[in-house]
PDB file of C-alpha atoms in Angstrom:
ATOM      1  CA  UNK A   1      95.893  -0.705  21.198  1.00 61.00           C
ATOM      2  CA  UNK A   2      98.077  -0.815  18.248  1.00 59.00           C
ATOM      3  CA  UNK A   3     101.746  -1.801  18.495  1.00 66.00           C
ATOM      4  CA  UNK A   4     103.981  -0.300  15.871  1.00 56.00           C
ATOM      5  CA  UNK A   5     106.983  -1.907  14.530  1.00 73.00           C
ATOM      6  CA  UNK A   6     109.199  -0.753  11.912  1.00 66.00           C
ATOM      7  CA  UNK A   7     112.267  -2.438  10.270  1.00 67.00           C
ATOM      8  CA  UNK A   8     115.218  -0.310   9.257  1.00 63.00           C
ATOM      9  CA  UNK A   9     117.382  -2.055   6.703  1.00 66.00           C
ATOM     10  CA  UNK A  10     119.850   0.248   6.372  1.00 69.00           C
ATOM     11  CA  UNK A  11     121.350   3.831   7.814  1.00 70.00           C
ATOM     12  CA  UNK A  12     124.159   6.441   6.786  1.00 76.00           C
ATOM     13  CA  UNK A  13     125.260   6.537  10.498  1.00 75.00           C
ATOM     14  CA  UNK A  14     127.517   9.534   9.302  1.00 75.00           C
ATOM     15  CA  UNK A  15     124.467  11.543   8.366  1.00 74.00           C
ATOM     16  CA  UNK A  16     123.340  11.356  11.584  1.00 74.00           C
ATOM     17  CA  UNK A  17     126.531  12.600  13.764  1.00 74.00           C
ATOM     18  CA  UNK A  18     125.036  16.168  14.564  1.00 73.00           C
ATOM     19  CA  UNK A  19     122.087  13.664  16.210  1.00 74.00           C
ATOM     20  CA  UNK A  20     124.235  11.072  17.868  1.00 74.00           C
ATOM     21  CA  UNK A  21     127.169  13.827  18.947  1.00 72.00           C
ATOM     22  CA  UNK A  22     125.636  14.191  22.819  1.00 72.00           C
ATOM     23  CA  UNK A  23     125.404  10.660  23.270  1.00 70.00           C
ATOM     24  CA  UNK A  24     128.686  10.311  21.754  1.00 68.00           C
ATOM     25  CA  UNK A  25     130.175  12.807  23.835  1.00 67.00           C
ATOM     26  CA  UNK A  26     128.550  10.858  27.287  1.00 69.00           C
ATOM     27  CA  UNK A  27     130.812   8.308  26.401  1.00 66.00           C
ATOM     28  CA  UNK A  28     133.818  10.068  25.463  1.00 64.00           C
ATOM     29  CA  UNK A  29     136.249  10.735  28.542  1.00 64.00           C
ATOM     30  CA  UNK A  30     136.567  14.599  28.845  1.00 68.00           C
ATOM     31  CA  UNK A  31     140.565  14.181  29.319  1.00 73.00           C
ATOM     32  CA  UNK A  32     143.185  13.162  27.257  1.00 74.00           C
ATOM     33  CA  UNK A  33     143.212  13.658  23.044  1.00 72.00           C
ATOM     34  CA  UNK A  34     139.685  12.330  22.872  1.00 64.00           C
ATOM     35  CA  UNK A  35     138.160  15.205  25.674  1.00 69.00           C
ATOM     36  CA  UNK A  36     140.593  17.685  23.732  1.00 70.00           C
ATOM     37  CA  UNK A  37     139.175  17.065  20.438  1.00 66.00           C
ATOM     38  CA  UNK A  38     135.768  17.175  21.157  1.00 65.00           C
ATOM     39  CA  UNK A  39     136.549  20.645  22.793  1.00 65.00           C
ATOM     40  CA  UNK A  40     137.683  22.223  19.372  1.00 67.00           C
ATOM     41  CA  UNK A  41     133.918  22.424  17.719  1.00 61.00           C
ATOM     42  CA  UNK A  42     136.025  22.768  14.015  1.00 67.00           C
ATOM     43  CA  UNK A  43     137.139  18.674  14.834  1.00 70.00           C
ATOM     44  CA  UNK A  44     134.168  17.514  16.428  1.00 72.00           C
ATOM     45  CA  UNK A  45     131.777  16.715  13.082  1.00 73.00           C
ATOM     46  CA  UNK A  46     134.748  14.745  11.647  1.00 77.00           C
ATOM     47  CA  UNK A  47     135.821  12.969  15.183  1.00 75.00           C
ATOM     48  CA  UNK A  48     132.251  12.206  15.303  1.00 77.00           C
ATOM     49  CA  UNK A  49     131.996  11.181  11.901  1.00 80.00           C
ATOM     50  CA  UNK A  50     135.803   9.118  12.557  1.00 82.00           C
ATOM     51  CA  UNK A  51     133.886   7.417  15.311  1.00 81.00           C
ATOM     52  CA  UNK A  52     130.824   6.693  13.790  1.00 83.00           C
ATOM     53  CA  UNK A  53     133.243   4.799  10.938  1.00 86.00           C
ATOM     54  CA  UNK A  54     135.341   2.396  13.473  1.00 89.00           C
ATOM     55  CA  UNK A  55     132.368   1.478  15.348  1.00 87.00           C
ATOM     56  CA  UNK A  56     131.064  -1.768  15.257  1.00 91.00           C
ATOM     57  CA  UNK A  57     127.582  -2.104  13.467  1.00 87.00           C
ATOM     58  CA  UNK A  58     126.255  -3.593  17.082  1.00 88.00           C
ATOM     59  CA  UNK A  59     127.749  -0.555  18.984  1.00 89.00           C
ATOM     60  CA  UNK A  60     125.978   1.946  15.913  1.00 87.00           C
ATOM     61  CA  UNK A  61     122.967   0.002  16.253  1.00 86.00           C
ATOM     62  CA  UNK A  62     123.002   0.537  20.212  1.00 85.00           C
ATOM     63  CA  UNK A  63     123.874   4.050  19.792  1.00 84.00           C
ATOM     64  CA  UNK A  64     120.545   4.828  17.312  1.00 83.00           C
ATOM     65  CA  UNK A  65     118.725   3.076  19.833  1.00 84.00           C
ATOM     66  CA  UNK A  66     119.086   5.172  22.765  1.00 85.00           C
ATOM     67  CA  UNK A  67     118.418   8.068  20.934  1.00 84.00           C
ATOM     68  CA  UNK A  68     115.051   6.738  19.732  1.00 84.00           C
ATOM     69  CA  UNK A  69     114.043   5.631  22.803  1.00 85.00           C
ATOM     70  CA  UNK A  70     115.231   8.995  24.831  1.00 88.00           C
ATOM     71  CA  UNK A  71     113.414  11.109  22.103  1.00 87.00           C
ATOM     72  CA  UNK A  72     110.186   8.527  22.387  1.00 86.00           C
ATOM     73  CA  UNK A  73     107.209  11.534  23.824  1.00 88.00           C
ATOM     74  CA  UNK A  74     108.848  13.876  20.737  1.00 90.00           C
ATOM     75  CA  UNK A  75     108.418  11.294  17.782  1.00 87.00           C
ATOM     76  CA  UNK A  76     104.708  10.150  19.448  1.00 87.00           C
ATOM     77  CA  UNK A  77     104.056  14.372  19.541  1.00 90.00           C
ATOM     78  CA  UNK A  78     105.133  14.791  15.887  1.00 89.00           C
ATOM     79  CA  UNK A  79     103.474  11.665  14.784  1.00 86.00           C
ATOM     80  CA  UNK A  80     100.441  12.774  16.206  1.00 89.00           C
ATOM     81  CA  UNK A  81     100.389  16.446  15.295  1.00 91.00           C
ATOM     82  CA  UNK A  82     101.047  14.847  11.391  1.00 88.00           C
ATOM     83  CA  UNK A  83      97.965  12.252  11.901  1.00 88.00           C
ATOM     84  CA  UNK A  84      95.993  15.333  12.792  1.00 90.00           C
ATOM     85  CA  UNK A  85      96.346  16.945  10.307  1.00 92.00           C
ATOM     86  CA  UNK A  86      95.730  14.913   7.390  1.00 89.00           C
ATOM     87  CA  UNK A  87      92.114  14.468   9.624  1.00 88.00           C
ATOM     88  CA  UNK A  88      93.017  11.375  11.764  1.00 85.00           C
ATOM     89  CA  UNK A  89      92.879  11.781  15.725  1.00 87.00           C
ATOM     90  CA  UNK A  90      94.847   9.112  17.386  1.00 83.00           C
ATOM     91  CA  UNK A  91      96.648   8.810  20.914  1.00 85.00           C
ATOM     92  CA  UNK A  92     100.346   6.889  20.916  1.00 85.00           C
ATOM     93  CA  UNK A  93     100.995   5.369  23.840  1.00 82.00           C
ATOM     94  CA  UNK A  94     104.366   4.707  23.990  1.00 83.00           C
ATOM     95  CA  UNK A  95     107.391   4.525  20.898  1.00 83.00           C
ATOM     96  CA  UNK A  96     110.314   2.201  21.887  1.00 84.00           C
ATOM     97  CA  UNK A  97     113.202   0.324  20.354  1.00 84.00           C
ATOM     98  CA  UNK A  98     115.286  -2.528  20.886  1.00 83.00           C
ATOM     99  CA  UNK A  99     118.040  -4.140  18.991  1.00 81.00           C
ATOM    100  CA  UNK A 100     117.296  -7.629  18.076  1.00 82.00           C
TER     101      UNK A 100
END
């Protein structure tokens, strides 16, 4: 068994608010201005994007974490379709993250 680690030294959190936007939204009360502007789809990218900003880096960091570890069986399916086919059979047995 092989355990994989890799190091990420740096992400554009703002490129990835259409990714983070659910989990965003699961913490965003749905009443008051916040629930109304996540309503209006025209507002939500920048909100998103406005949230992303004032975050702390801990609280991004958190953030990218539970989406890598809720979309675990999808990266170790697309990292093993890609293996196959450059010839190389291999079996993931589990993808996780943690923040350090």
């Amino acid at each position: 068994m092989i355990e994989l680690t890799i190091k990420v030294e740096h992400i554009n959190y703002e490129d990835l608010a259409d990714l983070l936007l659910p989990m965003l939204m699961e913490q965003v009360p749905k009443e008051g201005l916040a629930g109304y502007l996540l309503r209006s789809p025209d507002k939500t990218e920048a909100l998103v994007k406005e949230l992303l900003s004032r975050m702390p880096q801990s609280q991004r960091d958190e953030l990218l974490v539970k989406y890598i570890n809720h979309n675990s069986g999808k990266a170790m399916d697309k990292l093993e379709d890609m293996a196959a086919k450059n010839g190389v059979s291999i079996k993931l047995r589990d993808i996780s993250a943690k923040t350090l």
